[in-house]
Short mmCIF file of C-alpha atoms in Angstrom, two decimals:
data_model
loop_
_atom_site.label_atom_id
_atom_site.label_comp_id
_atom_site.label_asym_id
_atom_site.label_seq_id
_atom_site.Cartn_x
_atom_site.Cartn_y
_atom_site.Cartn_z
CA UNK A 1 239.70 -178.62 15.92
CA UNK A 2 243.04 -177.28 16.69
CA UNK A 3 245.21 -180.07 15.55
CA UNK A 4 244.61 -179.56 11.50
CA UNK A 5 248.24 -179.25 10.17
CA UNK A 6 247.11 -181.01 6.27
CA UNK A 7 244.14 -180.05 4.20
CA UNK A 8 243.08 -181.84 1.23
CA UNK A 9 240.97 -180.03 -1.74
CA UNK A 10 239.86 -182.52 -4.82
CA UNK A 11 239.07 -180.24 -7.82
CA UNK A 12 240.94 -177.34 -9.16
CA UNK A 13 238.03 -175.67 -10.88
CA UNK A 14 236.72 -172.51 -10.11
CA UNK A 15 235.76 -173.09 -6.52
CA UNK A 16 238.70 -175.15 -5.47
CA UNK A 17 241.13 -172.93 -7.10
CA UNK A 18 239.96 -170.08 -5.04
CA UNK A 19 239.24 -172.40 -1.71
CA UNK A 20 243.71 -172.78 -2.14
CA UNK A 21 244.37 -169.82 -2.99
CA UNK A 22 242.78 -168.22 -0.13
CA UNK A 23 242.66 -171.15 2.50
CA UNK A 24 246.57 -170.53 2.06
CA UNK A 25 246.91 -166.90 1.90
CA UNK A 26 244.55 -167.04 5.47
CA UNK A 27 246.91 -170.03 7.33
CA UNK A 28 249.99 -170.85 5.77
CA UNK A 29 250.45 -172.91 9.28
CA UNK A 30 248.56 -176.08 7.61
CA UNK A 31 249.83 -178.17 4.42
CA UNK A 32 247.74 -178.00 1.62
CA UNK A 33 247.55 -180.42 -1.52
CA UNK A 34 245.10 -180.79 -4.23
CA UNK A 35 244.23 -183.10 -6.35
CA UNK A 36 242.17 -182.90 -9.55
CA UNK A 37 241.79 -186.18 -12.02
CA UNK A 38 243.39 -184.17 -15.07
CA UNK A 39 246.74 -184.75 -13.39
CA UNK A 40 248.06 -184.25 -16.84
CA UNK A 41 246.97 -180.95 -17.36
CA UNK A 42 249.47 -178.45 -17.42
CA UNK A 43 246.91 -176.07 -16.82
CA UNK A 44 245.55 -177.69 -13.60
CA UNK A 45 249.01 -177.76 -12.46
CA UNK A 46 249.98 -173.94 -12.80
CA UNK A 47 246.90 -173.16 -10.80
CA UNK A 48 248.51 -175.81 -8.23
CA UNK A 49 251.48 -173.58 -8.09
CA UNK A 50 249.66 -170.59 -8.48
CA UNK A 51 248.13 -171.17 -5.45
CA UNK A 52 251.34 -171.82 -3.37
CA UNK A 53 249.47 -175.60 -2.73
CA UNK A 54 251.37 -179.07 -3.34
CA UNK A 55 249.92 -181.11 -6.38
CA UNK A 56 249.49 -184.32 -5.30
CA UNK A 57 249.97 -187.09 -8.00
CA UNK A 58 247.08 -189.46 -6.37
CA UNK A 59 244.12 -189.55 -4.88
CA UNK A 60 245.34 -191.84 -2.33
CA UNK A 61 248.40 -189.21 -1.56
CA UNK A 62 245.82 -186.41 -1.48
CA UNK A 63 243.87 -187.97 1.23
CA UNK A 64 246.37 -189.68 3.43
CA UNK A 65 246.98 -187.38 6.78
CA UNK A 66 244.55 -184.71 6.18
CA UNK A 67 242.46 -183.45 9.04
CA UNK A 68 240.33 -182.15 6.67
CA UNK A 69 239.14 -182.96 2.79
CA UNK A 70 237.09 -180.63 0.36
CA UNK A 71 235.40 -181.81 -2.59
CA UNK A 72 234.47 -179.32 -4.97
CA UNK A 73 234.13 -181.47 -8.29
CA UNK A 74 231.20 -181.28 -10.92
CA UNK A 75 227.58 -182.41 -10.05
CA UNK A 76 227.96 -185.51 -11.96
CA UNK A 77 231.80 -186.36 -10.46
CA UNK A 78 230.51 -185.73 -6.72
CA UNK A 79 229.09 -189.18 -5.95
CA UNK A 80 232.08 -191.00 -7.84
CA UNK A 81 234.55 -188.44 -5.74
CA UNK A 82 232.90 -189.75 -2.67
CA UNK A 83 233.27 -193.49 -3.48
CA UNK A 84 237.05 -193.28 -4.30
CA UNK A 85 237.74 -191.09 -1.28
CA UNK A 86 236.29 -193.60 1.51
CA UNK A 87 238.62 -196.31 -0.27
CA UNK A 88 241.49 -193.85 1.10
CA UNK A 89 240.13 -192.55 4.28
CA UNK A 90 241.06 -193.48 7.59
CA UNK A 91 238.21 -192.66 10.59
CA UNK A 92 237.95 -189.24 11.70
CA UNK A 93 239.18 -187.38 8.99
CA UNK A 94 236.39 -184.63 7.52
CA UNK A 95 234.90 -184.50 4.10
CA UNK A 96 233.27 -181.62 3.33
CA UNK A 97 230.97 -182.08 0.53
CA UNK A 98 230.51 -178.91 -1.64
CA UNK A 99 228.60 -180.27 -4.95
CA UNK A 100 225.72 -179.19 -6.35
CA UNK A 101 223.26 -182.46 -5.58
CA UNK A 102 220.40 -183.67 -4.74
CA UNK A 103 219.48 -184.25 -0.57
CA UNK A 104 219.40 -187.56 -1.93
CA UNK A 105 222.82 -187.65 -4.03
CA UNK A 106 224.36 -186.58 -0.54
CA UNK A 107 222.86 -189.19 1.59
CA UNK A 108 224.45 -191.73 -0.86
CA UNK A 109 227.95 -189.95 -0.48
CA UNK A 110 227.48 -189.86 3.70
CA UNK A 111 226.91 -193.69 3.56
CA UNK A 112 230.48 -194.51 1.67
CA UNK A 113 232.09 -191.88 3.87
CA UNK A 114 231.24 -192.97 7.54
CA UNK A 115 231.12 -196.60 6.44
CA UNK A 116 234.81 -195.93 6.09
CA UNK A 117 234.74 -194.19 9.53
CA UNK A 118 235.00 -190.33 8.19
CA UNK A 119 232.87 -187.32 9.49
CA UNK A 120 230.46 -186.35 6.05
CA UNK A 121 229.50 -183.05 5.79
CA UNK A 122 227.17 -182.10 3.80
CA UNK A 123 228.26 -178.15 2.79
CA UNK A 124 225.74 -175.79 0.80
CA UNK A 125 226.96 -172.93 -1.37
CA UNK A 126 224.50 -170.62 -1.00
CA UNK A 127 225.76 -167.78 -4.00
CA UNK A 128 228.75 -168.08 -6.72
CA UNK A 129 232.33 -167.93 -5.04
CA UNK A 130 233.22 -164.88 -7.12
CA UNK A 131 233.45 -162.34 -5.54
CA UNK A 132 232.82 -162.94 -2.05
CA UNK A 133 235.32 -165.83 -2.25
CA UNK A 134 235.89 -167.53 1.26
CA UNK A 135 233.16 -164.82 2.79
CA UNK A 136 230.65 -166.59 0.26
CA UNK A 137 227.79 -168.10 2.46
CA UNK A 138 227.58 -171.89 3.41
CA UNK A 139 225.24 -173.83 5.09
CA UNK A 140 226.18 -176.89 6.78
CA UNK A 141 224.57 -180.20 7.44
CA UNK A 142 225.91 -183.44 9.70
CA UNK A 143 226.01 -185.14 12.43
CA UNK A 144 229.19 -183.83 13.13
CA UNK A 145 228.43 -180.51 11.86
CA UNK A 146 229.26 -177.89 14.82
CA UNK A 147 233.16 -178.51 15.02
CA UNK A 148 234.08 -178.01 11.95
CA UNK A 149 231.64 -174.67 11.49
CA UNK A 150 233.44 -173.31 14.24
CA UNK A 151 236.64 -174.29 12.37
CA UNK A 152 235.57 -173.17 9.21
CA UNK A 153 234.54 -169.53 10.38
CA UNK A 154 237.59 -168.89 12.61
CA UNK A 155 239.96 -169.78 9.11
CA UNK A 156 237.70 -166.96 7.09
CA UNK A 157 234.89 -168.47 5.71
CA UNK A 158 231.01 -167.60 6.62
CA UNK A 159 229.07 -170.74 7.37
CA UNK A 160 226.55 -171.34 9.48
CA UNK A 161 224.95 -174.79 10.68
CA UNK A 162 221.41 -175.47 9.47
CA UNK A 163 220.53 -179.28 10.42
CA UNK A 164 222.66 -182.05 11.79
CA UNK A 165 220.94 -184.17 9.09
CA UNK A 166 222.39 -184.86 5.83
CA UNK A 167 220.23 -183.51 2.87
CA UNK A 168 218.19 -180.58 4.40
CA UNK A 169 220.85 -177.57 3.31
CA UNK A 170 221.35 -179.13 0.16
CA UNK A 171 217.64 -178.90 -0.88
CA UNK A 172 217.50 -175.03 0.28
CA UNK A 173 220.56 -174.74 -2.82
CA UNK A 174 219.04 -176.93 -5.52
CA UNK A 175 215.56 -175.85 -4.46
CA UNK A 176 217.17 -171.91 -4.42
CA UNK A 177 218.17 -172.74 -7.89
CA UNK A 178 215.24 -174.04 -9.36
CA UNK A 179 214.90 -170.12 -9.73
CA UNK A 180 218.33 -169.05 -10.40
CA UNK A 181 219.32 -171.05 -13.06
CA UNK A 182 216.12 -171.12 -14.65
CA UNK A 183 216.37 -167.13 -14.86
CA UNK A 184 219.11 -167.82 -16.25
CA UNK A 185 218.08 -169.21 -18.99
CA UNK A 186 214.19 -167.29 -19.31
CA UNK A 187 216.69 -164.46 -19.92
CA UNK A 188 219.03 -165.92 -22.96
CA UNK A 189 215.59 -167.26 -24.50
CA UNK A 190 213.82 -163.94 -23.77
CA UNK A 191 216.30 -161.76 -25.45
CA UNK A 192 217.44 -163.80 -27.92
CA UNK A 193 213.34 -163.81 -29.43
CA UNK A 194 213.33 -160.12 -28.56
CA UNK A 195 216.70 -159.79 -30.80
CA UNK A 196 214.88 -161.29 -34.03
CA UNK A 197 211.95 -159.54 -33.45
CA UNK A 198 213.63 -156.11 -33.09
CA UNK A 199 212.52 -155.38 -29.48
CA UNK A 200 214.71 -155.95 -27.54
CA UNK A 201 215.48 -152.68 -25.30
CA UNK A 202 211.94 -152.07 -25.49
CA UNK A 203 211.33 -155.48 -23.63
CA UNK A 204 214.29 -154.56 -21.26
CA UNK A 205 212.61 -151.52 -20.86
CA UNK A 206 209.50 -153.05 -19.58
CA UNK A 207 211.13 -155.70 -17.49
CA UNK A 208 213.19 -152.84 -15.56
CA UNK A 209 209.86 -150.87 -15.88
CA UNK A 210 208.13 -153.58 -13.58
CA UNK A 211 211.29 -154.98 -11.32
CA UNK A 212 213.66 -151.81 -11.33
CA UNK A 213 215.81 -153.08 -8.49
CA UNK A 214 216.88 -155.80 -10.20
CA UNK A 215 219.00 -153.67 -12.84
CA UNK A 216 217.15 -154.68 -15.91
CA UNK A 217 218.40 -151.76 -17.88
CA UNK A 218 221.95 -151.83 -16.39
CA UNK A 219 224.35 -155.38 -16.15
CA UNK A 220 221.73 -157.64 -14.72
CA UNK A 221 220.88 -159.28 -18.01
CA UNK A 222 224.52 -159.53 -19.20
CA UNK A 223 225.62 -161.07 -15.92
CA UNK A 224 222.36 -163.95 -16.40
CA UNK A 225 223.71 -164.64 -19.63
CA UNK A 226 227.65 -164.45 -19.30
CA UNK A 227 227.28 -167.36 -16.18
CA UNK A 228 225.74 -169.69 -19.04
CA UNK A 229 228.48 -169.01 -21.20
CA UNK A 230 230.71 -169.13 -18.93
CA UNK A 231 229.21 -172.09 -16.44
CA UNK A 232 226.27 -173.95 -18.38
CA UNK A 233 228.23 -177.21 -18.58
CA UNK A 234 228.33 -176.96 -15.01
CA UNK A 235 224.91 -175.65 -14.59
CA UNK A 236 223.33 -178.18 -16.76
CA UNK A 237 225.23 -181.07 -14.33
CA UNK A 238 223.88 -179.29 -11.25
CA UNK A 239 219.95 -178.78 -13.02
CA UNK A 240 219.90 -182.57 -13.65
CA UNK A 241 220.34 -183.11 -9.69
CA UNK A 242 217.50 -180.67 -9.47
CA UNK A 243 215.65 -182.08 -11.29
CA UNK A 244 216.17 -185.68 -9.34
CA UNK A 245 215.56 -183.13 -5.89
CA UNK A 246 212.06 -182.73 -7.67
CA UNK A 247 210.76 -185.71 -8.64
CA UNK A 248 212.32 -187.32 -5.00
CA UNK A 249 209.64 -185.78 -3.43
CA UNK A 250 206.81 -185.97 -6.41
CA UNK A 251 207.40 -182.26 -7.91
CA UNK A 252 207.24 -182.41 -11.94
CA UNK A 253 210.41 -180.87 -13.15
CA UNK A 254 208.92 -179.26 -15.81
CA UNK A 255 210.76 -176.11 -15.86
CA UNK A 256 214.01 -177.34 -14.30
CA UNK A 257 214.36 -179.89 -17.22
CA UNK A 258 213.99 -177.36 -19.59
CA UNK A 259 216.54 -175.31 -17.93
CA UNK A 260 218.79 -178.67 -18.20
CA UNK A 261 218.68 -178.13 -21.85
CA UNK A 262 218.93 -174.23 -22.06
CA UNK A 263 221.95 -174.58 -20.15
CA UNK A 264 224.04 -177.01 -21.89
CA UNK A 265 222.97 -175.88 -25.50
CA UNK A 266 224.04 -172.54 -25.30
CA UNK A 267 227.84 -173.95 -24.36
CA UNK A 268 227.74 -176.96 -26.80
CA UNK A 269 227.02 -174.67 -29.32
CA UNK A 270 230.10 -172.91 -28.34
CA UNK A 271 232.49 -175.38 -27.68
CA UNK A 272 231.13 -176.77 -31.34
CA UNK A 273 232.62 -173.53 -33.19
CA UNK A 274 235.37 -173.18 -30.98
CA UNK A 275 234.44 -170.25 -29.07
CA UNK A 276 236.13 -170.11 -25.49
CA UNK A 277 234.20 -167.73 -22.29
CA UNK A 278 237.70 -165.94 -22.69
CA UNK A 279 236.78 -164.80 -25.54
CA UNK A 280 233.92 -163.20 -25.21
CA UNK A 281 235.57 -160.90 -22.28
CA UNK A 282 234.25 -158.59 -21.35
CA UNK A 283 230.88 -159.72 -21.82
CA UNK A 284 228.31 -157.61 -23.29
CA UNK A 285 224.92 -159.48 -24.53
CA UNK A 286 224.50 -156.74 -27.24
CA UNK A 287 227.87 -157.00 -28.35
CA UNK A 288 228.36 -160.43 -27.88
CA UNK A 289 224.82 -161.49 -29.71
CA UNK A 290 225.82 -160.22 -33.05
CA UNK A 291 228.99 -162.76 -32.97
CA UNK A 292 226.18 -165.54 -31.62
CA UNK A 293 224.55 -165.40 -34.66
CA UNK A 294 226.44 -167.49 -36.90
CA UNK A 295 226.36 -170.78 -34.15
CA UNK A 296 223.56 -173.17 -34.95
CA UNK A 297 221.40 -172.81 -31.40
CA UNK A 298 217.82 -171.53 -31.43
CA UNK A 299 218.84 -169.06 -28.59
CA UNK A 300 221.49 -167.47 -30.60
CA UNK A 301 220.38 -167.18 -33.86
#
């Protein structure tokens, strides 16, 4: 692939925003313009500009010309993202798929692609793009799958191909986060009992006592937590198409639906008394906690 001169990136969150920032910083050569569906927001915009990209004021005007088309959009906006894209597409362009879905959830976004003659790839994100940014690992899935990983990995990323099927490197991430997410969220519960009861560095003590690589007594915990806080909207999207991975193939989601709710109460709660992540900077669970206590959620009180 030698002949990409525009890129396209739908969604200006966290991943997105970095994919532009970097994606230019590594080949200015190409045009790149993003396009996020809060075209009103100012602050969308600034990170537009931030980023040195163009802001393009459609979807259709996003998509037309480029070699190339990310989508890096919530869990629950990836399948609609999908559908309004093929309207646009013209055959042979790319669309790399980065959501958090189910194997399933992608083979429904493939079919609207390549019925409108695009090249669907299905694009794992195999850890959280801070810090490793464009060096975060990906694993790829598609039929046409081994073009653009060569692409991809001579313009600074780190991907590698696992299947030319649609689905299988998806259910390595939801599958991988069956456990990360739902430590996640055994963590906030765990401490926040351990809190009330008055135990809590003895039970951290323990827990680093029986896993002391993991940095129990050190920022492990306060990282679990602070990616709730910071993410669990998010994180509660991506859990629900975990727990659809599950039951796909007859697994009870027991766990993984609880995680759903762990997730999004902790930042309803929040967002219900006004509290933004950037407040909470730097965050500390100990520190933090104390300020939890007034919101009305049974991990925080």
């Amino acid at each position: 692939m030698n002949n990409v001169t525009r890129i396209t990136l739908i969604g200006l969150g966290e991943v997105g925003t970095i994919l532009a920032t970097d994606l230019k910083k590594q080949n200015p050569a190409p045009d790149i313009v993003a396009f996020d569906k809060l075209t009103d927001s100012a602050v969308i915009r600034q990170r537009a500009r931030d980023a040195g990209v163009h802001f393009a004021p459609s979807l259709e005007d996003a998509v037309k010309g480029s070699q190339i088309i990310f989508s890096a959009v919530t869990a629950a906006e990836a399948l609609n993202v999908a559908g309004a894209v093929a309207r646009h597409l013209a055959p042979g362009q790319f669309f790399l798929d980065l959501n958090s879905v189910s194997p399933h959830t992608k083979r429904e976004a493939m079919a609207l692609i390549e019925q409108a003659g695009g090249n669907y790839i299905d694009v794992a994100v195999m850890a959280p793009y801070p810090p490793a940014r464009l060096k975060t690992p990906l694993l790829l899935g598609g039929t046409h799958v081994y073009a653009i990983n060569e692409w991809l990995n001579e313009n600074g990323f780190n991907s590698k191909v696992h299947s030319t099927s649609v689905g299988e490197a998806s259910a390595i991430k939801m599958c991988r986060s069956v456990m990360i997410k739902g430590l996640e969220a055994l963590t906030a519960e765990c401490l926040s009992a351990a809190r009330q009861y008055g135990v809590e560095q003895e039970v951290l003590a323990s827990l680093h006592a029986s896993f002391p690589s993991l940095g129990w007594d050190a920022q492990f915990p306060h990282y679990l937590i602070s990616r709730i806080a910071e993410h669990g909207k998010r994180r509660a999207e991506e859990m629900r198409e975990v727990v659809k991975t599950l039951e796909d193939v007859g697994i009870a989601p027991n766990m993984s639906s609880g995680t759903v709710l762990a997730q999004q109460e902790l930042v309803d709660a929040l967002a219900a008394k006004g509290i933004r992540y950037s407040d909470l900077e730097p965050f500390d669970w100990g520190r933090t906690s104390r300020s939890f206590t007034k919101i009305s959620c049974p991990f925080l009180t």
